[in-house]
Amino acid sequence: MPDHDSILAITNAIRDGEQSAVEVMSDCLGRIKSSDQTLGCFRETYEERALGLARMIDDRLAKGDDPGPLSGIPIAVKDNMVTDFGRSSAGSRMLEDYHSPFTATAIEKLELAGAIVVGKTHCDEFAMGSSTENCSLGTTKNPWDTRCVPGGSSGGSAAAVASQLVPAALGSDTGGSIRQPASFCGIVGLKPSYGRISRSGLIAFGSSLDQIGPMTKRVEDAALLLQTMAGKDRRDSTCADVHVPNCLEKLDEPLKDLKLGVPKDVINEHNDDLVNTIIQEAIDVYRDLGAEIVEIDLPLAKYAVAIYYVISAAEASGNLARYDGIRYGHRADLKPGEDLFDLYAKSRSEGFGDEVKRRIMLGTFVLSSGYYDAYYKRALQARRLIKQEFDQVFETCHAILGPTAPTPAFPMDEMQDPLSMYLCDVYTTLANIGGHCGISIPAGFAQREGRRLPVGLQLQGKGFDEARLLRIARMFEMATSHHDQSPELITTNKS
Ligand code: GLN
């Protein structure tokens, strides 16, 4: 029996005939059935389709065919990516029964390589949030402590991988939504460089920031998924036509003269003490591995959250204009005498949740005449300066090391004030603003009040330098054992 958690182990077992794809898929669906009532990772599953595809993989293998490097791997997909089967709802009532006529390119590429989508996972509505509590269609719990949030917005995907319901999942990251839940759930989460993976079929939030990326237990699995999904796509003109390296093959090549940049205020009083300790230990691990630690300065980094919330809200207000109850989305019932304007207003009032409405209002405000120059234009200017700052820093080091989030997972319902929730993104939004890549990997555990909660380490790399970033992440993974730990499997006894 292969591990439940490594893609390579599972697909090799299927290819070598140790286990059939149908057996792997049935096990996976069984685990979801027994645990997901408690965890709430999945919005829906596609049992019949998944087993049918698994059978096809087995038939092809029996005939001597090669169904691809991901043969028979069950994959969960965040609910904001569309598929031409099942529903794609972005965690919103607005799209509660939306059936897409096409499938996202990233998902299509994974399935062409032999992977099988098992289901969609809960996320904050339209990917706006950091706890998955803004989801209108369900609530996900952190498998390490079900009183806590899994992070967000890709919380369902992170919790599903952490609890070994699936070996891998897709998330999307506009300001940290892959890396922060990966940190909270103790898994690997990679935000690729902007343009690395097609956004076709990703329900848009902030189009200049959004990227799809892998969430896995191991760095090598993230490498394999990344290289499978990456590459130019004629359905997304912002998807870059740049060489896709074989990240997996290069993963263990030694890195000579590795220089890691550490921001001079990386350990600070805004972080949880335990996060500070774990980051200091991570720096020591790299130093012991022979890396040179260079102190860096990113004076504009303190503006990241402000810039991010102006730009992402502005883009969201435009992207969400299509949900008017006519072209897309929930349509309200009208009373006699109500007109088209009432239809728009009622449909949008009923379909969107509070956080989405807040962003639409903020976005519309910063784009309105009189405020455009003061907020939106300034945010764009500041964004360019931040990008320049990163370009300069990446000339002095190969990657930047720091925390993924200032705290471990927090209790559900604790974060009532939206602004406090926005501050969870202080370290992650930078990579989206700059367009470069970032990864969160398990770096230790915080013990508090009898709770044992994972803490992630964030590494940021130059744009399109994922192959090296993954190697640097892998060094840490090989030197530590945090990734080997999993929460106890939660099962619901239904007999
Ligand atoms: N937490 C951030 C927000 O609420 C990031 C979301 C994301 O990356 N999708 O906007």
Coordinates of C-alpha atoms and ligand atoms in Angstrom, one line a residue:
M1 CA 0.0 0.0 0.0
P2 CA 1.6 3.3 -1.0
D3 CA 1.4 6.3 1.3
H4 CA -1.7 8.2 0.9
D5 CA 0.2 11.4 0.7
S6 CA 2.9 11.2 -2.0
I7 CA 1.8 11.5 -5.6
L8 CA 5.0 9.8 -6.9
A9 CA 4.5 6.8 -4.5
I10 CA 0.9 6.4 -5.5
T11 CA 1.3 6.7 -9.3
N12 CA 4.4 4.4 -9.2
A13 CA 2.3 1.8 -7.3
I14 CA -0.4 2.1 -10.0
R15 CA 2.0 1.8 -12.9
D16 CA 3.8 -1.1 -11.3
G17 CA 0.5 -2.9 -10.8
E18 CA 0.8 -3.0 -7.0
Q19 CA -2.6 -1.2 -6.7
S20 CA -5.1 -0.4 -9.4
A21 CA -6.3 3.1 -10.1
V22 CA -9.8 2.0 -9.1
E23 CA -8.6 0.8 -5.7
V24 CA -6.7 4.1 -5.1
M25 CA -9.8 6.1 -6.1
S26 CA -12.2 3.9 -4.0
D27 CA -9.9 4.4 -1.0
C28 CA -9.8 8.1 -1.5
L29 CA -13.6 8.4 -1.9
G30 CA -14.0 6.2 1.3
R31 CA -11.7 8.5 3.3
I32 CA -13.7 11.5 2.1
K33 CA -16.9 9.8 3.1
S34 CA -15.7 9.0 6.6
S35 CA -13.9 12.2 7.4
D36 CA -15.5 15.0 5.5
Q37 CA -18.6 15.2 7.5
T38 CA -16.4 16.6 10.3
L39 CA -13.9 18.5 8.3
G40 CA -16.2 20.0 5.6
C41 CA -13.5 20.3 2.9
F42 CA -15.7 19.3 -0.1
R43 CA -18.5 21.2 -1.7
E44 CA -19.2 18.1 -3.9
T45 CA -17.6 15.0 -5.2
Y46 CA -17.8 13.3 -8.6
E47 CA -17.7 9.6 -7.6
E48 CA -19.1 8.0 -10.7
R49 CA -17.0 10.1 -13.1
A50 CA -13.9 9.6 -11.0
L51 CA -14.3 5.8 -10.8
G52 CA -15.0 5.7 -14.5
L53 CA -11.8 7.5 -15.3
A54 CA -9.9 5.3 -12.9
R55 CA -11.2 2.3 -14.7
M56 CA -10.0 3.8 -18.0
I57 CA -6.5 4.3 -16.5
D58 CA -6.4 0.7 -15.4
D59 CA -7.6 -0.5 -18.9
R60 CA -4.9 1.6 -20.6
L61 CA -2.2 0.3 -18.3
A62 CA -3.4 -3.3 -19.0
K63 CA -3.0 -2.6 -22.7
G64 CA 0.5 -1.4 -22.2
D65 CA -0.4 2.3 -22.8
D66 CA 1.1 5.1 -20.7
P67 CA -1.7 7.3 -19.3
G68 CA 0.8 9.9 -18.1
P69 CA 2.9 11.0 -15.2
L70 CA -0.1 11.5 -12.9
S71 CA -1.8 8.2 -13.7
G72 CA -4.7 7.6 -11.4
I73 CA -3.9 10.5 -9.0
P74 CA -7.0 11.8 -7.2
I75 CA -7.0 15.6 -7.2
A76 CA -9.3 18.1 -5.4
V77 CA -10.0 21.4 -7.0
K78 CA -10.9 24.7 -5.4
D79 CA -14.5 25.7 -6.2
N80 CA -13.4 28.8 -8.1
M81 CA -12.1 26.8 -11.0
V82 CA -14.6 25.7 -13.7
T83 CA -15.2 22.2 -15.0
D84 CA -17.6 21.0 -17.6
F85 CA -19.0 18.5 -15.1
G86 CA -20.5 19.3 -11.7
R87 CA -21.0 22.8 -10.4
S88 CA -18.5 25.6 -10.1
S89 CA -19.6 28.1 -7.6
A90 CA -16.6 30.0 -6.1
G91 CA -18.2 29.6 -2.7
S92 CA -21.0 31.9 -3.6
R93 CA -24.8 31.8 -3.6
M94 CA -24.4 33.8 -6.8
L95 CA -23.1 30.8 -8.7
E96 CA -24.7 28.1 -6.5
D97 CA -26.0 26.1 -9.5
Y98 CA -23.7 27.3 -12.1
H99 CA -22.6 24.6 -14.7
S100 CA -19.7 25.7 -16.8
P101 CA -19.6 24.8 -20.5
F102 CA -15.8 24.3 -20.4
T103 CA -13.0 23.2 -18.1
A104 CA -10.1 25.3 -16.8
T105 CA -6.9 24.8 -18.8
A106 CA -4.9 23.9 -15.7
I107 CA -7.4 21.1 -14.8
E108 CA -7.5 19.9 -18.4
K109 CA -3.7 19.5 -18.4
L110 CA -3.7 17.6 -15.2
E111 CA -6.4 15.2 -16.4
L112 CA -4.5 14.7 -19.7
A113 CA -1.5 13.6 -17.6
G114 CA -3.7 11.0 -15.9
A115 CA -4.9 12.8 -12.8
I116 CA -8.6 12.6 -11.9
V117 CA -10.7 15.3 -10.3
V118 CA -12.5 13.9 -7.2
G119 CA -14.4 17.0 -6.2
K120 CA -14.5 20.7 -5.5
T121 CA -13.4 22.2 -2.3
H122 CA -14.9 25.0 -0.2
C123 CA -13.3 28.4 -0.4
D124 CA -14.1 32.0 0.7
E125 CA -16.6 33.6 -1.6
F126 CA -14.9 34.6 -4.9
A127 CA -11.6 33.8 -3.1
M128 CA -12.0 36.8 -0.8
G129 CA -10.8 36.0 2.7
S130 CA -8.2 34.3 4.8
S131 CA -10.2 31.7 6.8
T132 CA -12.8 30.1 4.5
E133 CA -15.4 31.5 6.8
N134 CA -16.7 33.7 4.0
C135 CA -17.9 30.6 2.1
S136 CA -21.7 30.7 1.5
L137 CA -21.9 27.0 0.8
G138 CA -20.1 25.3 3.8
T139 CA -17.5 25.6 6.5
T140 CA -14.1 23.9 6.6
K141 CA -12.3 23.1 9.8
N142 CA -8.6 22.9 10.4
P143 CA -7.7 19.1 10.7
W144 CA -5.1 19.8 13.3
D145 CA -7.6 21.4 15.6
T146 CA -11.2 21.5 14.4
R147 CA -11.9 24.6 16.6
C148 CA -9.6 26.6 14.3
V149 CA -9.9 27.8 10.7
P150 CA -7.9 26.1 7.9
G151 CA -6.9 29.5 6.5
G152 CA -8.1 30.8 3.2
S153 CA -9.3 31.3 0.7
S154 CA -8.2 27.9 -0.5
G155 CA -9.0 26.4 3.0
G156 CA -11.0 23.4 1.7
S157 CA -8.1 22.3 -0.5
A158 CA -5.5 22.8 2.2
A159 CA -7.5 20.8 4.8
A160 CA -8.2 18.0 2.3
V161 CA -4.5 17.5 1.6
A162 CA -3.4 17.9 5.2
S163 CA -5.9 15.3 6.4
Q164 CA -4.8 13.0 3.6
L165 CA -8.2 12.8 2.0
V166 CA -6.5 13.5 -1.3
P167 CA -2.8 13.5 -2.2
A168 CA -3.0 16.9 -3.9
A169 CA -5.3 19.8 -4.6
L170 CA -5.4 23.0 -6.6
G171 CA -5.7 26.4 -5.0
S172 CA -5.6 29.9 -6.3
D173 CA -3.6 32.8 -4.9
T174 CA -4.4 36.5 -5.4
G175 CA -2.8 37.7 -2.2
G176 CA -1.8 34.6 -0.3
S177 CA -4.7 32.1 -0.6
I178 CA -2.5 29.2 -1.5
R179 CA 0.4 29.9 0.9
Q180 CA -1.5 31.0 4.0
P181 CA -3.8 28.0 4.2
A182 CA -0.8 25.8 3.4
S183 CA 0.9 27.3 6.4
F184 CA -2.1 26.9 8.7
C185 CA -2.6 23.3 7.6
G186 CA 1.1 22.2 7.5
I187 CA 1.4 21.4 3.8
V188 CA 3.3 22.7 0.8
G189 CA 1.6 25.5 -1.2
L190 CA 3.2 27.1 -4.3
K191 CA 2.1 30.4 -5.9
P192 CA 3.7 30.4 -9.3
S193 CA 4.9 33.5 -11.0
Y194 CA 2.2 35.6 -12.7
G195 CA 1.7 34.1 -16.2
R196 CA 3.2 30.7 -15.4
I197 CA -0.1 28.9 -15.4
S198 CA -3.1 29.7 -17.5
R199 CA -5.9 31.5 -15.7
S200 CA -8.5 30.3 -18.3
G201 CA -11.3 28.9 -16.3
L202 CA -10.3 30.5 -13.0
I203 CA -13.2 32.6 -11.8
A204 CA -11.6 36.0 -11.8
F205 CA -11.0 38.0 -8.6
G206 CA -8.0 40.3 -9.3
S207 CA -6.9 39.5 -12.8
S208 CA -3.4 41.0 -12.5
L209 CA -2.8 39.1 -9.3
D210 CA -4.6 35.7 -9.6
Q211 CA -2.6 32.5 -10.1
I212 CA -3.5 28.8 -9.8
G213 CA -1.0 26.6 -8.0
P214 CA -0.5 23.2 -6.4
M215 CA -1.1 22.3 -2.7
T216 CA 0.6 19.0 -1.7
K217 CA 2.4 17.2 1.1
R218 CA 5.8 17.2 -0.5
V219 CA 7.9 19.7 -2.5
E220 CA 8.5 17.1 -5.3
D221 CA 4.7 16.7 -5.8
A222 CA 4.4 20.5 -6.1
A223 CA 7.1 20.4 -8.8
L224 CA 5.4 17.7 -10.7
L225 CA 2.0 19.4 -10.7
L226 CA 3.6 22.8 -11.6
Q227 CA 5.4 21.5 -14.6
T228 CA 2.3 19.7 -15.8
M229 CA 0.0 22.8 -15.6
A230 CA 2.5 25.4 -16.7
G231 CA 3.0 26.8 -20.2
K232 CA 1.4 29.1 -22.8
D233 CA -2.3 28.8 -23.5
R234 CA -4.1 30.5 -26.4
R235 CA -7.1 30.9 -24.1
D236 CA -5.2 33.3 -21.7
S237 CA -3.2 36.1 -23.3
T238 CA -1.5 36.9 -20.0
C239 CA -0.1 33.4 -19.8
A240 CA 3.6 33.7 -20.7
D241 CA 5.3 31.9 -23.5
V242 CA 8.4 31.0 -21.5
H243 CA 10.3 27.8 -21.2
V244 CA 8.9 25.3 -18.7
P245 CA 11.8 23.6 -17.0
N246 CA 11.6 20.0 -15.7
C247 CA 11.5 21.1 -12.0
L248 CA 11.2 17.6 -10.8
E249 CA 14.4 16.3 -12.5
K250 CA 16.4 19.2 -11.1
L251 CA 15.1 19.0 -7.6
D252 CA 18.1 17.3 -6.0
E253 CA 20.8 19.1 -8.0
P254 CA 23.1 20.7 -5.4
L255 CA 22.9 24.4 -5.1
K256 CA 26.3 26.0 -4.9
D257 CA 26.9 29.4 -3.3
L258 CA 23.3 29.7 -2.2
K259 CA 22.4 33.2 -0.9
L260 CA 19.2 33.7 1.0
G261 CA 17.9 37.1 1.7
V262 CA 16.4 37.7 5.1
P263 CA 14.5 41.0 5.6
K264 CA 16.2 42.9 8.5
D265 CA 12.9 43.1 10.5
V266 CA 11.9 39.5 9.8
I267 CA 11.7 38.7 13.5
N268 CA 9.3 41.4 14.9
E269 CA 6.8 42.1 17.6
H270 CA 3.8 41.8 15.2
N271 CA 4.5 38.1 14.7
D272 CA 3.4 35.5 17.2
D273 CA 6.4 34.6 19.4
L274 CA 6.3 31.0 18.2
V275 CA 6.4 32.1 14.6
N276 CA 9.4 34.2 15.3
T277 CA 11.2 31.2 17.0
I278 CA 10.4 28.9 14.1
I279 CA 11.6 31.4 11.5
Q280 CA 14.9 31.9 13.5
E281 CA 15.3 28.1 13.5
A282 CA 14.7 27.9 9.8
I283 CA 17.4 30.5 9.2
D284 CA 19.8 28.4 11.3
V285 CA 18.8 25.3 9.3
Y286 CA 19.8 27.0 6.0
R287 CA 23.0 28.3 7.5
D288 CA 23.9 24.8 8.7
L289 CA 23.3 23.6 5.2
G290 CA 25.9 26.1 3.9
A291 CA 23.7 28.9 2.7
E292 CA 24.9 32.4 3.0
I293 CA 22.4 34.6 4.8
V294 CA 22.3 38.1 3.6
E295 CA 20.3 40.9 5.3
I296 CA 18.0 42.7 2.9
D297 CA 15.9 45.8 3.1
L298 CA 12.5 46.1 1.5
P299 CA 11.4 49.6 2.8
L300 CA 8.2 49.6 0.7
A301 CA 7.0 46.2 1.9
K302 CA 5.0 47.9 4.7
Y303 CA 2.6 49.3 2.1
A304 CA 1.8 45.9 0.6
V305 CA -1.5 45.3 2.3
A306 CA -2.8 48.8 1.4
I307 CA -1.7 48.5 -2.2
Y308 CA -3.1 45.0 -2.5
Y309 CA -6.5 45.9 -1.1
V310 CA -6.8 48.9 -3.5
I311 CA -5.8 47.0 -6.6
S312 CA -7.5 43.7 -5.9
A313 CA -10.8 45.5 -4.9
A314 CA -10.7 47.7 -8.0
E315 CA -10.2 44.6 -10.3
A316 CA -12.8 42.6 -8.4
S317 CA -15.4 45.3 -8.8
G318 CA -15.0 45.1 -12.6
N319 CA -14.8 41.3 -12.7
L320 CA -17.9 40.9 -10.6
A321 CA -20.0 43.2 -12.7
R322 CA -21.0 40.3 -14.9
Y323 CA -23.1 38.8 -12.1
D324 CA -26.2 40.7 -12.8
G325 CA -28.8 37.9 -12.8
I326 CA -29.1 38.1 -16.5
R327 CA -25.8 37.2 -18.1
Y328 CA -24.5 35.3 -15.1
G329 CA -25.6 34.4 -11.6
H330 CA -28.5 34.2 -9.2
R331 CA -31.7 35.9 -10.5
A332 CA -34.0 37.3 -7.9
D333 CA -37.8 37.1 -8.2
L334 CA -39.4 40.4 -9.0
K335 CA -42.7 41.8 -7.6
P336 CA -45.2 43.4 -9.9
G337 CA -44.0 46.9 -10.8
E338 CA -40.3 46.2 -10.2
D339 CA -38.0 46.9 -13.2
L340 CA -34.7 46.0 -14.6
F341 CA -32.8 48.0 -12.1
D342 CA -34.6 46.2 -9.3
L343 CA -33.6 43.0 -10.9
Y344 CA -29.9 43.9 -10.8
A345 CA -30.0 45.3 -7.3
K346 CA -32.0 42.4 -5.8
S347 CA -30.1 39.7 -7.6
R348 CA -26.7 41.1 -6.5
S349 CA -28.0 41.8 -2.9
E350 CA -29.2 38.3 -2.5
G351 CA -26.3 36.6 -4.4
F352 CA -23.3 38.2 -2.8
G353 CA -22.2 37.9 0.8
D354 CA -21.0 40.8 3.0
E355 CA -17.3 40.6 2.3
V356 CA -17.8 40.5 -1.5
K357 CA -20.1 43.5 -1.2
R358 CA -17.5 45.4 0.9
R359 CA -14.9 44.8 -1.8
I360 CA -17.2 45.8 -4.6
M361 CA -17.9 49.1 -2.8
L362 CA -14.2 49.7 -2.0
G363 CA -13.2 48.9 -5.6
T364 CA -15.9 51.1 -7.1
F365 CA -14.9 53.9 -4.8
V366 CA -11.2 53.8 -5.7
L367 CA -12.0 53.8 -9.3
S368 CA -14.5 56.6 -9.2
S369 CA -13.6 59.9 -10.7
G370 CA -12.1 62.2 -8.1
Y371 CA -10.6 59.2 -6.2
Y372 CA -9.0 57.3 -9.0
D373 CA -5.8 59.4 -9.0
A374 CA -5.6 59.5 -5.2
Y375 CA -6.0 55.7 -4.6
Y376 CA -6.0 53.5 -7.7
K377 CA -3.3 55.3 -9.7
R378 CA -1.1 55.7 -6.6
A379 CA -1.5 52.1 -5.8
L380 CA -0.3 51.2 -9.3
Q381 CA 2.7 53.5 -9.0
A382 CA 3.6 52.0 -5.6
R383 CA 3.2 48.6 -7.1
R384 CA 5.8 49.4 -9.7
L385 CA 8.2 50.7 -7.1
I386 CA 7.8 47.5 -5.0
K387 CA 8.5 45.4 -8.1
Q388 CA 11.7 47.4 -8.7
E389 CA 12.7 46.9 -5.1
F390 CA 12.3 43.1 -5.5
D391 CA 14.2 43.1 -8.8
Q392 CA 17.1 44.8 -7.0
V393 CA 17.0 42.4 -4.0
F394 CA 16.9 39.4 -6.3
E395 CA 20.3 40.6 -7.7
T396 CA 21.8 40.0 -4.3
C397 CA 20.2 36.7 -3.3
H398 CA 18.5 33.7 -4.8
A399 CA 15.4 33.7 -2.6
I400 CA 13.9 35.6 0.3
L401 CA 13.1 33.8 3.5
G402 CA 10.4 34.8 6.1
P403 CA 7.1 33.8 7.7
T404 CA 4.1 33.0 5.5
A405 CA 1.7 34.5 8.1
P406 CA 2.2 36.3 11.3
T407 CA 0.3 33.7 13.3
P408 CA -0.7 30.1 13.3
A409 CA -4.3 29.2 12.6
F410 CA -6.8 31.2 14.7
P411 CA -10.0 30.0 16.3
M412 CA -13.2 30.2 14.2
D413 CA -15.3 33.3 14.6
E414 CA -12.4 35.0 16.4
M415 CA -11.5 37.4 13.6
Q416 CA -14.6 39.6 13.4
D417 CA -13.0 42.8 12.2
P418 CA -12.3 42.7 8.4
L419 CA -9.2 44.8 8.8
S420 CA -7.6 42.4 11.2
M421 CA -8.3 39.6 8.7
Y422 CA -6.6 41.7 5.9
L423 CA -3.5 41.9 8.1
C424 CA -3.0 38.1 7.8
D425 CA -1.8 38.9 4.3
V426 CA 1.1 41.2 5.2
Y427 CA 3.8 38.7 4.0
T428 CA 2.0 37.0 1.1
T429 CA 0.6 39.9 -0.9
L430 CA 4.1 41.0 -1.9
A431 CA 4.6 38.1 -4.3
N432 CA 1.3 38.9 -6.1
I433 CA 2.1 42.6 -6.3
G434 CA 5.6 41.8 -7.7
G435 CA 4.4 38.9 -9.9
H436 CA 7.2 36.7 -8.6
C437 CA 6.8 33.2 -7.2
G438 CA 6.4 32.1 -3.5
I439 CA 6.1 28.9 -1.6
S440 CA 5.0 28.0 1.9
I441 CA 6.5 24.8 3.4
P442 CA 6.0 23.2 6.8
A443 CA 8.5 24.6 9.3
G444 CA 7.4 23.6 12.7
F445 CA 4.6 23.6 15.2
A446 CA 3.2 26.0 17.7
Q447 CA 2.1 24.5 20.9
R448 CA -0.5 26.6 22.6
E449 CA -3.3 25.9 25.0
G450 CA -3.0 22.2 24.2
R451 CA -3.3 22.9 20.5
R452 CA -0.6 21.8 18.1
L453 CA -0.7 24.0 15.1
P454 CA 1.6 24.0 12.0
V455 CA 3.6 27.1 11.0
G456 CA 4.9 27.6 7.5
L457 CA 8.0 29.1 6.2
Q458 CA 7.7 31.3 3.1
L459 CA 10.4 31.4 0.4
Q460 CA 10.0 33.9 -2.5
G461 CA 11.9 33.6 -5.7
K462 CA 12.4 35.7 -8.8
G463 CA 9.8 35.6 -11.5
F464 CA 9.9 32.3 -13.5
D465 CA 12.6 30.9 -11.2
E466 CA 10.3 28.2 -9.7
A467 CA 12.8 25.4 -10.5
R468 CA 15.4 27.0 -8.1
L469 CA 12.8 28.0 -5.5
L470 CA 11.6 24.4 -5.3
R471 CA 15.2 23.2 -4.9
I472 CA 15.7 25.6 -2.0
A473 CA 12.4 24.4 -0.5
R474 CA 13.5 20.8 -1.0
M475 CA 16.7 21.3 0.9
F476 CA 14.8 22.4 4.0
E477 CA 12.4 19.5 3.6
M478 CA 15.2 17.0 3.4
A479 CA 16.9 18.5 6.5
T480 CA 13.8 18.5 8.6
S481 CA 10.9 16.3 9.3
H482 CA 7.9 18.6 9.8
H483 CA 6.3 17.4 6.5
D484 CA 6.2 13.8 7.8
Q485 CA 3.7 14.7 10.4
S486 CA 0.0 14.5 9.8
P487 CA -3.1 15.2 11.9
E488 CA -4.9 12.2 13.2
L489 CA -7.4 11.0 10.7
I490 CA -10.8 12.1 11.7
T491 CA -13.5 9.6 11.1
T492 CA -17.2 9.7 11.7
N493 CA -18.6 6.4 12.8
K494 CA -21.8 6.1 10.9
S495 CA -22.8 2.5 11.8
Ligands
GLN1 N1 -6.8 37.1 1.9 C1 -6.7 37.8 0.7 C2 -8.0 38.4 0.4 O1 -8.9 38.3 1.1 C3 -6.1 36.9 -0.4 C4 -7.1 36.2 -1.1 C5 -6.6 35.4 -2.2 O2 -5.3 35.2 -2.4 N2 -7.5 34.9 -3.1 O3 -8.1 39.1 -0.6

